Amino acid sequence: MPAGYYTYLTGGLFDVSTGFGSFLTYPFWIGAIAIFLIGSYIAQKKGGVVKPPYVSGENVPGNPEAFRTTADTQVPIQVSGLFMDNEFSSTRVLSYGVIAGALLVMVMFLTVVL
Amino acid sequence: MIDLASPYTYATITLVVLSPVIGGILMGIDRRLTARMQSRMGPPLMQPFYDVIKLWGKEPFIASSLQPVLAFGYLGFSVAAFALLAFGQDMLLMIFTMAIADLCLIVAAFNSKSPFSNIGARRELIGMMSYEPVMLLAAISIFFVTGSFMVDSIYEISQPLLMFLPLTFLALIPILIIDMKKSPFDVSGSGHAHQELVRGIYTEFSGYTLALVELGHWTKVALLLGFASLFWTQNIVVGAALAFALFFVVLVIDNSYPRLDWKTMIKTTWIVGFLLIIANIAGLIARMVILS
């Protein structure tokens, strides 16, 4: 059997021409919705107590029972390279990225069309 | 066409359903082999399953109400991508489905306000940026041999794909390293305590949400090794051995190298991956020209 998309469902007693077209669009969407519905069901069934996120911190000097986390106070900090924003916002990286992306899309398009 | 009367269909569905189990066994082998490489005994082969069962039964704490849905999305889309591979469907759709699975995990990590989780999610995005173009080029190189993006078309060629695309096969190594979160590219999160973020993207998952994420991760490992086994479809045992050899190489690299930063990860993956695959495609074209 030649390679092709599975767009027909057949069995002993039935033969369903799904009418899904030549691509798996509808089955894919149905599958995606099913995944989120099942996920919601599991989330509802298992439930869970919402907890604040884990944050790092330190002991408070002179008070052995107190603990100060990074969420307690706002501290202005200068961060560079940590979130990679500077690198990806730079015109040099961005221009290379756009060229590389355009080339990749062109190659994919040409391989499929030609 | 899916023939529900065919035993092949049921065998494939069983394989898809069991894909997380296959990945779990591989993770068990991973732990054993890693322990042996470090002169330790290591845990039992089934330890990953014991861990997940224990996680499933733990008291549920979640960072947000959306987190469990997205954690299941990660598992669900990973299984869907594996199903596309097992049913011999489109490689590009498989890669995109895998990307959706990753995005579910990333959004779930971003959904928490934890700085560790956020940095892990950003690094995971960079990891995706590193290996997705290489993965797409690998699919394109397969297209040059088979004339189609369908996985089934690989089964129709007379010679093993490895004979045509040995360099593309080697380009799968960095992809597998990033996706398995192994050194030197375990920037977004790691099983080892040798990086500053350690659990990174997984920080805010616990209990059953972490169990779902683990199952999704196992499925993705099984999926990538399944993809690697396509390089020898003429004999399933040789194909599996080929995939296992790749898995072993990744473990050796994991135990030999320290973690490198994200810039090195992008550079190495793009330069090595692109050069290997483009050289392979150029070789194929040269061969076609000489033969014609």
Short mmCIF file of N, CA and C in Angstrom, two decimals, chain A residues 1-6 8-12 14 23-24 28 32 35-36 38-40 42-43 46-51 53-56 81-85 87-88 104 107-108 111-112, chain B residues 1-4 56 60-63 68-69 72-73 76-77 84 87 89-90 92-93 97 100 112-116 119 122 126 129 140 143-144 149-150 152-153 156 203-204 208 262-263:
data_model
loop_
_atom_site.label_atom_id
_atom_site.label_comp_id
_atom_site.label_asym_id
_atom_site.label_seq_id
_atom_site.Cartn_x
_atom_site.Cartn_y
_atom_site.Cartn_z
N MET A 1 0.85 -1.21 0.00
CA MET A 1 0.00 0.00 0.00
C MET A 1 0.89 1.26 0.00
N PRO A 2 0.64 2.18 -0.95
CA PRO A 2 1.49 3.37 -0.98
C PRO A 2 1.28 4.24 0.26
N ALA A 3 2.36 4.98 0.62
CA ALA A 3 2.27 5.83 1.81
C ALA A 3 1.24 6.93 1.60
N GLY A 4 0.45 7.19 2.61
CA GLY A 4 -0.57 8.25 2.50
C GLY A 4 -1.20 8.52 3.84
N TYR A 5 -1.96 9.61 3.91
CA TYR A 5 -2.62 9.94 5.17
C TYR A 5 -3.78 9.00 5.41
N TYR A 6 -3.99 8.67 6.69
CA TYR A 6 -5.12 7.80 7.03
C TYR A 6 -6.38 8.64 7.18
N TYR A 8 -9.44 7.37 6.10
CA TYR A 8 -10.59 6.47 6.09
C TYR A 8 -10.49 5.50 7.25
N LEU A 9 -11.65 5.21 7.82
CA LEU A 9 -11.71 4.27 8.93
C LEU A 9 -12.57 3.11 8.49
N THR A 10 -12.02 1.92 8.52
CA THR A 10 -12.82 0.78 8.07
C THR A 10 -12.75 -0.35 9.09
N GLY A 11 -13.83 -1.15 9.13
CA GLY A 11 -13.89 -2.27 10.06
C GLY A 11 -14.66 -3.40 9.43
N GLY A 12 -14.95 -4.44 10.20
CA GLY A 12 -15.67 -5.58 9.66
C GLY A 12 -17.08 -5.20 9.21
N PHE A 14 -18.35 -1.89 9.15
CA PHE A 14 -18.55 -0.52 8.66
C PHE A 14 -17.34 -0.07 7.85
N PHE A 23 -5.71 15.70 4.38
CA PHE A 23 -4.78 15.94 5.48
C PHE A 23 -5.47 15.61 6.80
N LEU A 24 -4.67 15.42 7.83
CA LEU A 24 -5.23 14.99 9.12
C LEU A 24 -5.74 16.16 9.97
N PHE A 28 -6.76 15.78 13.91
CA PHE A 28 -5.78 16.44 14.78
C PHE A 28 -6.47 17.40 15.74
N ALA A 32 -6.68 17.13 19.73
CA ALA A 32 -6.18 18.21 20.60
C ALA A 32 -7.24 18.60 21.63
N ILE A 35 -7.51 15.91 24.23
CA ILE A 35 -6.39 15.95 25.19
C ILE A 35 -6.68 16.98 26.28
N PHE A 36 -7.15 18.17 25.91
CA PHE A 36 -7.41 19.20 26.92
C PHE A 36 -8.63 18.85 27.78
N ILE A 38 -9.62 15.73 28.57
CA ILE A 38 -9.17 14.69 29.50
C ILE A 38 -8.30 15.32 30.60
N GLY A 39 -7.43 16.25 30.17
CA GLY A 39 -6.57 16.95 31.14
C GLY A 39 -7.40 17.69 32.17
N SER A 40 -8.46 18.38 31.71
CA SER A 40 -9.34 19.11 32.63
C SER A 40 -10.03 18.15 33.60
N ILE A 42 -8.97 15.17 34.58
CA ILE A 42 -8.00 14.67 35.57
C ILE A 42 -7.72 15.75 36.62
N ALA A 43 -7.58 17.00 36.15
CA ALA A 43 -7.29 18.11 37.07
C ALA A 43 -8.43 18.28 38.07
N LYS A 46 -8.44 15.05 40.46
CA LYS A 46 -7.35 15.02 41.44
C LYS A 46 -7.34 16.30 42.29
N GLY A 47 -7.79 17.38 41.72
CA GLY A 47 -7.82 18.66 42.45
C GLY A 47 -6.42 19.14 42.78
N GLY A 48 -6.27 19.77 43.88
CA GLY A 48 -4.95 20.24 44.28
C GLY A 48 -5.04 21.59 44.95
N VAL A 49 -4.22 21.75 45.95
CA VAL A 49 -4.18 23.01 46.68
C VAL A 49 -3.19 23.94 45.97
N VAL A 50 -3.65 25.12 45.63
CA VAL A 50 -2.74 26.06 44.96
C VAL A 50 -1.76 26.62 45.99
N LYS A 51 -0.50 26.43 45.70
CA LYS A 51 0.56 26.88 46.61
C LYS A 51 1.37 27.97 45.94
N PRO A 53 4.64 29.89 44.59
CA PRO A 53 5.80 29.25 43.98
C PRO A 53 6.99 29.16 44.93
N TYR A 54 7.89 28.25 44.58
CA TYR A 54 9.11 28.09 45.35
C TYR A 54 10.04 29.26 45.06
N VAL A 55 10.47 29.93 46.08
CA VAL A 55 11.41 31.04 45.88
C VAL A 55 12.57 30.88 46.85
N SER A 56 13.71 31.36 46.47
CA SER A 56 14.86 31.24 47.36
C SER A 56 14.84 32.37 48.38
N GLY A 81 22.07 39.04 30.30
CA GLY A 81 22.35 37.72 29.76
C GLY A 81 21.53 36.61 30.39
N LEU A 82 20.87 36.91 31.50
CA LEU A 82 20.14 35.86 32.21
C LEU A 82 18.89 35.44 31.44
N PHE A 83 18.12 36.43 31.02
CA PHE A 83 16.89 36.13 30.29
C PHE A 83 17.08 36.20 28.78
N MET A 84 18.30 36.41 28.35
CA MET A 84 18.67 36.37 26.94
C MET A 84 17.99 37.46 26.11
N ASP A 85 17.28 38.40 26.74
CA ASP A 85 16.57 39.43 25.98
C ASP A 85 17.55 40.28 25.19
N GLU A 87 20.44 39.57 24.00
CA GLU A 87 21.00 38.87 22.86
C GLU A 87 19.99 38.76 21.72
N PHE A 88 18.75 38.40 22.06
CA PHE A 88 17.77 38.19 21.00
C PHE A 88 17.20 39.49 20.46
N LEU A 104 15.15 28.52 5.58
CA LEU A 104 14.58 27.22 5.97
C LEU A 104 13.19 27.04 5.37
N VAL A 107 13.55 26.42 1.64
CA VAL A 107 14.01 25.05 1.35
C VAL A 107 12.86 24.07 1.50
N MET A 108 12.09 24.24 2.59
CA MET A 108 10.95 23.33 2.82
C MET A 108 9.93 23.47 1.71
N THR A 111 11.29 21.92 -1.55
CA THR A 111 11.34 20.45 -1.55
C THR A 111 9.95 19.86 -1.74
N VAL A 112 8.95 20.52 -1.18
CA VAL A 112 7.58 19.99 -1.31
C VAL A 112 7.04 20.28 -2.71
N MET B 1 -5.62 4.66 5.19
CA MET B 1 -6.83 4.02 5.70
C MET B 1 -6.49 3.20 6.95
N ILE B 2 -7.27 3.38 8.00
CA ILE B 2 -7.08 2.57 9.20
C ILE B 2 -8.09 1.43 9.16
N ASP B 3 -7.58 0.21 9.10
CA ASP B 3 -8.46 -0.96 9.06
C ASP B 3 -8.58 -1.54 10.46
N LEU B 4 -9.77 -1.33 11.06
CA LEU B 4 -9.95 -1.79 12.44
C LEU B 4 -10.05 -3.30 12.54
N TRP B 56 2.15 9.95 41.88
CA TRP B 56 0.72 10.00 41.58
C TRP B 56 -0.12 9.99 42.87
N PRO B 60 -1.82 16.49 46.35
CA PRO B 60 -1.64 17.38 45.19
C PRO B 60 -1.45 18.86 45.57
N PHE B 61 -0.32 19.38 45.18
CA PHE B 61 -0.05 20.83 45.28
C PHE B 61 0.19 21.34 43.87
N ILE B 62 -0.48 22.39 43.51
CA ILE B 62 -0.30 22.92 42.16
C ILE B 62 0.04 24.41 42.22
N ALA B 63 0.77 24.86 41.21
CA ALA B 63 1.16 26.28 41.19
C ALA B 63 0.02 27.14 40.65
N PRO B 68 -2.16 21.54 35.79
CA PRO B 68 -2.40 20.12 35.52
C PRO B 68 -2.88 19.86 34.10
N VAL B 69 -3.71 20.76 33.57
CA VAL B 69 -4.22 20.58 32.19
C VAL B 69 -3.05 20.62 31.20
N PHE B 72 -0.93 17.52 31.42
CA PHE B 72 -1.53 16.41 30.65
C PHE B 72 -1.37 16.67 29.15
N GLY B 73 -1.45 17.95 28.75
CA GLY B 73 -1.25 18.32 27.35
C GLY B 73 0.12 17.88 26.87
N GLY B 76 -0.19 14.17 26.45
CA GLY B 76 -1.12 13.84 25.37
C GLY B 76 -0.52 14.11 23.99
N PHE B 77 0.08 15.29 23.81
CA PHE B 77 0.65 15.61 22.50
C PHE B 77 1.90 14.78 22.21
N LEU B 84 1.60 9.34 15.41
CA LEU B 84 1.87 9.71 14.01
C LEU B 84 3.06 8.91 13.46
N PHE B 87 1.95 5.07 13.16
CA PHE B 87 1.04 4.81 12.04
C PHE B 87 1.64 5.23 10.70
N GLN B 89 2.72 8.15 9.59
CA GLN B 89 2.18 9.39 9.02
C GLN B 89 3.28 10.44 8.79
N ASP B 90 2.85 11.68 8.64
CA ASP B 90 3.74 12.76 8.21
C ASP B 90 4.80 13.11 9.27
N LEU B 92 6.67 15.83 9.30
CA LEU B 92 6.58 17.26 9.67
C LEU B 92 5.50 17.46 10.72
N LEU B 93 4.35 16.80 10.52
CA LEU B 93 3.26 16.91 11.49
C LEU B 93 3.70 16.34 12.85
N THR B 97 3.76 18.42 16.22
CA THR B 97 3.01 17.93 17.38
C THR B 97 3.92 17.84 18.60
N ILE B 100 4.26 21.22 19.96
CA ILE B 100 3.10 21.64 20.76
C ILE B 100 3.21 21.06 22.17
N SER B 112 3.71 29.75 36.48
CA SER B 112 4.06 29.98 37.88
C SER B 112 4.96 31.21 37.96
N LYS B 113 4.94 31.86 39.11
CA LYS B 113 5.76 33.06 39.23
C LYS B 113 7.16 32.77 39.79
N SER B 114 7.48 31.50 39.87
CA SER B 114 8.79 31.13 40.38
C SER B 114 9.89 31.54 39.39
N PRO B 115 10.92 32.23 39.86
CA PRO B 115 12.00 32.63 38.94
C PRO B 115 12.73 31.44 38.35
N PHE B 116 12.89 30.36 39.13
CA PHE B 116 13.60 29.17 38.63
C PHE B 116 12.82 28.54 37.47
N ILE B 119 13.01 30.86 34.33
CA ILE B 119 14.29 30.77 33.60
C ILE B 119 14.38 29.42 32.89
N ARG B 122 12.32 29.59 29.73
CA ARG B 122 13.01 30.36 28.69
C ARG B 122 14.13 29.53 28.06
N ILE B 126 14.80 28.06 24.18
CA ILE B 126 16.06 28.14 23.44
C ILE B 126 16.49 26.75 22.97
N MET B 129 14.54 26.03 20.00
CA MET B 129 15.09 26.80 18.89
C MET B 129 16.34 26.14 18.33
N ILE B 140 13.83 16.88 5.87
CA ILE B 140 14.03 17.27 4.46
C ILE B 140 15.04 16.32 3.79
N PHE B 143 13.36 13.31 2.89
CA PHE B 143 12.54 13.58 1.70
C PHE B 143 13.36 13.40 0.42
N PHE B 144 14.63 13.81 0.46
CA PHE B 144 15.50 13.68 -0.72
C PHE B 144 15.68 12.21 -1.12
N PHE B 149 7.36 13.02 2.76
CA PHE B 149 7.57 13.25 4.19
C PHE B 149 6.87 12.18 5.04
N MET B 150 6.22 11.23 4.37
CA MET B 150 5.51 10.19 5.13
C MET B 150 6.50 9.18 5.69
N ASP B 152 5.80 6.13 6.37
CA ASP B 152 5.57 4.88 5.63
C ASP B 152 6.47 4.76 4.39
N SER B 153 6.79 5.93 3.78
CA SER B 153 7.58 5.88 2.55
C SER B 153 9.00 5.37 2.81
N GLU B 156 9.34 1.76 2.14
CA GLU B 156 9.23 1.35 0.74
C GLU B 156 10.57 1.34 0.01
N THR B 203 10.67 22.82 38.33
CA THR B 203 10.67 23.23 39.73
C THR B 203 9.27 23.25 40.35
N GLU B 204 8.29 23.79 39.62
CA GLU B 204 6.96 23.99 40.21
C GLU B 204 6.00 22.83 40.01
N TYR B 208 1.07 14.55 41.21
CA TYR B 208 0.59 13.95 39.95
C TYR B 208 0.94 14.78 38.72
N TRP B 262 23.97 28.20 27.19
CA TRP B 262 22.98 28.11 26.10
C TRP B 262 23.52 28.59 24.76
N LYS B 263 24.47 29.53 24.79
CA LYS B 263 25.02 30.02 23.52
C LYS B 263 25.79 28.91 22.82
#
